[in-house]
mmCIF file of C-alpha atoms in Angstrom:
data_model
loop_
_atom_site.group_PDB
_atom_site.id
_atom_site.type_symbol
_atom_site.label_atom_id
_atom_site.label_comp_id
_atom_site.label_asym_id
_atom_site.label_seq_id
_atom_site.Cartn_x
_atom_site.Cartn_y
_atom_site.Cartn_z
ATOM 1 C CA MET A 1 162.217 143.944 -103.289
ATOM 2 C CA SER A 2 162.988 141.934 -100.172
ATOM 3 C CA THR A 3 166.304 140.259 -99.510
ATOM 4 C CA ALA A 4 167.261 137.137 -97.591
ATOM 5 C CA THR A 5 168.290 139.271 -94.625
ATOM 6 C CA ASP A 6 164.896 141.033 -94.362
ATOM 7 C CA ARG A 7 163.612 138.266 -92.127
ATOM 8 C CA TYR A 8 166.229 139.324 -89.537
ATOM 9 C CA ARG A 9 165.398 143.023 -89.715
ATOM 10 C CA ILE A 10 164.004 144.478 -86.502
ATOM 11 C CA VAL A 11 160.771 146.316 -87.145
ATOM 12 C CA PRO A 12 159.873 148.180 -83.926
ATOM 13 C CA GLU A 13 156.120 147.867 -84.406
ATOM 14 C CA ASP A 14 156.418 144.114 -84.798
ATOM 15 C CA THR A 15 159.100 143.313 -82.185
ATOM 16 C CA ALA A 16 158.998 142.203 -78.541
ATOM 17 C CA LEU A 17 161.714 141.373 -76.009
ATOM 18 C CA LEU A 18 161.690 138.128 -74.014
ATOM 19 C CA LEU A 19 164.008 137.937 -70.999
ATOM 20 C CA VAL A 20 164.365 134.302 -69.946
ATOM 21 C CA ASP A 21 165.327 133.251 -66.416
ATOM 22 C CA PHE A 22 168.126 135.657 -65.458
ATOM 23 C CA GLN A 23 167.614 134.851 -61.782
ATOM 24 C CA GLU A 24 169.663 135.235 -58.615
ATOM 25 C CA ARG A 25 170.673 131.623 -58.009
ATOM 26 C CA LEU A 26 171.341 130.919 -61.680
ATOM 27 C CA ALA A 27 173.404 134.088 -62.120
ATOM 28 C CA ALA A 28 175.331 133.402 -58.892
ATOM 29 C CA VAL A 29 177.203 130.503 -60.523
ATOM 30 C CA MET A 30 178.337 132.595 -63.481
ATOM 31 C CA PRO A 31 181.838 134.053 -63.494
ATOM 32 C CA GLN A 32 181.519 137.605 -62.124
ATOM 33 C CA ALA A 33 182.754 139.255 -65.343
ATOM 34 C CA ASP A 34 180.238 137.286 -67.448
ATOM 35 C CA ARG A 35 177.386 138.126 -65.102
ATOM 36 C CA HIS A 36 178.307 141.812 -65.200
ATOM 37 C CA SER A 37 178.456 141.746 -69.017
ATOM 38 C CA CYS A 38 175.080 140.025 -69.212
ATOM 39 C CA GLU A 39 173.447 142.522 -66.858
ATOM 40 C CA ARG A 40 174.920 145.438 -68.797
ATOM 41 C CA ASN A 41 173.810 144.032 -72.155
ATOM 42 C CA ILE A 42 170.324 143.209 -70.899
ATOM 43 C CA SER A 43 170.028 146.728 -69.469
ATOM 44 C CA LEU A 44 170.966 148.102 -72.889
ATOM 45 C CA LEU A 45 168.361 145.900 -74.561
ATOM 46 C CA LEU A 46 165.747 147.079 -72.057
ATOM 47 C CA ASP A 47 166.645 150.655 -72.937
ATOM 48 C CA VAL A 48 166.232 149.888 -76.646
ATOM 49 C CA ALA A 49 162.915 148.173 -75.923
ATOM 50 C CA GLN A 50 161.659 151.199 -74.032
ATOM 51 C CA ARG A 51 162.754 153.638 -76.739
ATOM 52 C CA GLN A 52 161.285 151.479 -79.501
ATOM 53 C CA ARG A 53 158.137 150.713 -77.486
ATOM 54 C CA TRP A 54 158.626 146.949 -77.616
ATOM 55 C CA PRO A 55 156.572 144.907 -75.194
ATOM 56 C CA VAL A 56 158.797 143.144 -72.658
ATOM 57 C CA VAL A 57 157.997 139.658 -71.393
ATOM 58 C CA LEU A 58 159.856 138.240 -68.396
ATOM 59 C CA SER A 59 160.035 134.572 -67.467
ATOM 60 C CA GLU A 60 161.272 133.131 -64.187
ATOM 61 C CA GLN A 61 161.952 129.439 -63.655
ATOM 62 C CA TYR A 62 160.624 128.291 -60.263
ATOM 63 C CA PRO A 63 161.338 131.634 -58.516
ATOM 64 C CA GLN A 64 160.595 130.149 -55.079
ATOM 65 C CA GLY A 65 163.678 127.950 -55.471
ATOM 66 C CA LEU A 66 165.893 129.892 -57.891
ATOM 67 C CA GLY A 67 165.065 133.348 -56.619
ATOM 68 C CA PRO A 68 163.694 136.312 -58.533
ATOM 69 C CA THR A 69 165.313 138.112 -61.433
ATOM 70 C CA VAL A 70 168.677 139.630 -60.440
ATOM 71 C CA PRO A 71 168.363 142.856 -58.432
ATOM 72 C CA GLY A 72 170.167 144.960 -61.047
ATOM 73 C CA LEU A 73 167.374 144.304 -63.554
ATOM 74 C CA ARG A 74 164.409 143.906 -61.236
ATOM 75 C CA ASP A 75 163.729 147.650 -60.908
ATOM 76 C CA LEU A 76 163.896 148.201 -64.668
ATOM 77 C CA LEU A 77 161.548 145.308 -65.281
ATOM 78 C CA ALA A 78 159.068 146.466 -62.646
ATOM 79 C CA THR A 79 158.110 149.333 -64.937
ATOM 80 C CA GLN A 80 158.801 147.733 -68.312
ATOM 81 C CA ALA A 81 157.626 144.125 -68.242
ATOM 82 C CA SER A 82 154.171 143.903 -69.744
ATOM 83 C CA HIS A 83 153.919 140.205 -68.852
ATOM 84 C CA ARG A 84 155.639 137.948 -66.331
ATOM 85 C CA ILE A 85 155.583 134.176 -66.577
ATOM 86 C CA GLU A 86 156.452 132.027 -63.554
ATOM 87 C CA LYS A 87 157.115 128.585 -64.900
ATOM 88 C CA MET A 88 158.040 125.053 -64.038
ATOM 89 C CA HIS A 89 158.836 124.107 -67.646
ATOM 90 C CA PHE A 90 162.379 124.425 -68.932
ATOM 91 C CA ALA A 91 161.297 126.153 -72.142
ATOM 92 C CA THR A 92 159.329 129.352 -71.684
ATOM 93 C CA THR A 93 157.294 128.504 -74.764
ATOM 94 C CA ASP A 94 156.126 125.281 -73.038
ATOM 95 C CA ALA A 95 154.644 127.177 -70.085
ATOM 96 C CA PRO A 96 150.835 126.897 -70.176
ATOM 97 C CA GLU A 97 150.451 130.686 -70.058
ATOM 98 C CA PHE A 98 152.833 131.426 -72.935
ATOM 99 C CA PRO A 99 150.344 131.054 -75.826
ATOM 100 C CA ALA A 100 148.020 133.628 -74.229
ATOM 101 C CA VAL A 101 150.937 136.011 -73.590
ATOM 102 C CA PHE A 102 152.205 135.523 -77.147
ATOM 103 C CA SER A 103 148.746 136.311 -78.498
ATOM 104 C CA ALA A 104 148.271 139.326 -76.205
ATOM 105 C CA VAL A 105 151.633 140.794 -77.202
ATOM 106 C CA GLY A 106 150.770 140.396 -80.881
ATOM 107 C CA ARG A 107 154.317 140.681 -82.255
ATOM 108 C CA ARG A 108 155.872 138.402 -84.875
ATOM 109 C CA ARG A 109 159.542 139.148 -84.155
ATOM 110 C CA TRP A 110 161.099 138.450 -80.758
ATOM 111 C CA VAL A 111 164.492 139.337 -79.358
ATOM 112 C CA VAL A 112 165.256 136.590 -76.825
ATOM 113 C CA VAL A 113 167.841 137.010 -74.079
#
């Protein structure tokens, strides 16, 4: 029997991780303690994703202007990100390539950070 909270349950075989726009110039305006906490938490999520074999999708908003993903995460993502979306749309889901990535990943549940 399913419960109301079942829709929030993480099922590894049906889950993917989407990292949205944690880029150098955007992160540079964050208070240092907040940025450090975010990097640490994202690193932990990337570790969970690797252990649970979740696909990882990375988006970057106009990387030519806002810079790439922060250096502390870039190396982890180089080996883990199955898809990378460079976008000019504010919402990652509005990027023209997102529907194809969503379909290719084939997961119904997404952890978004």
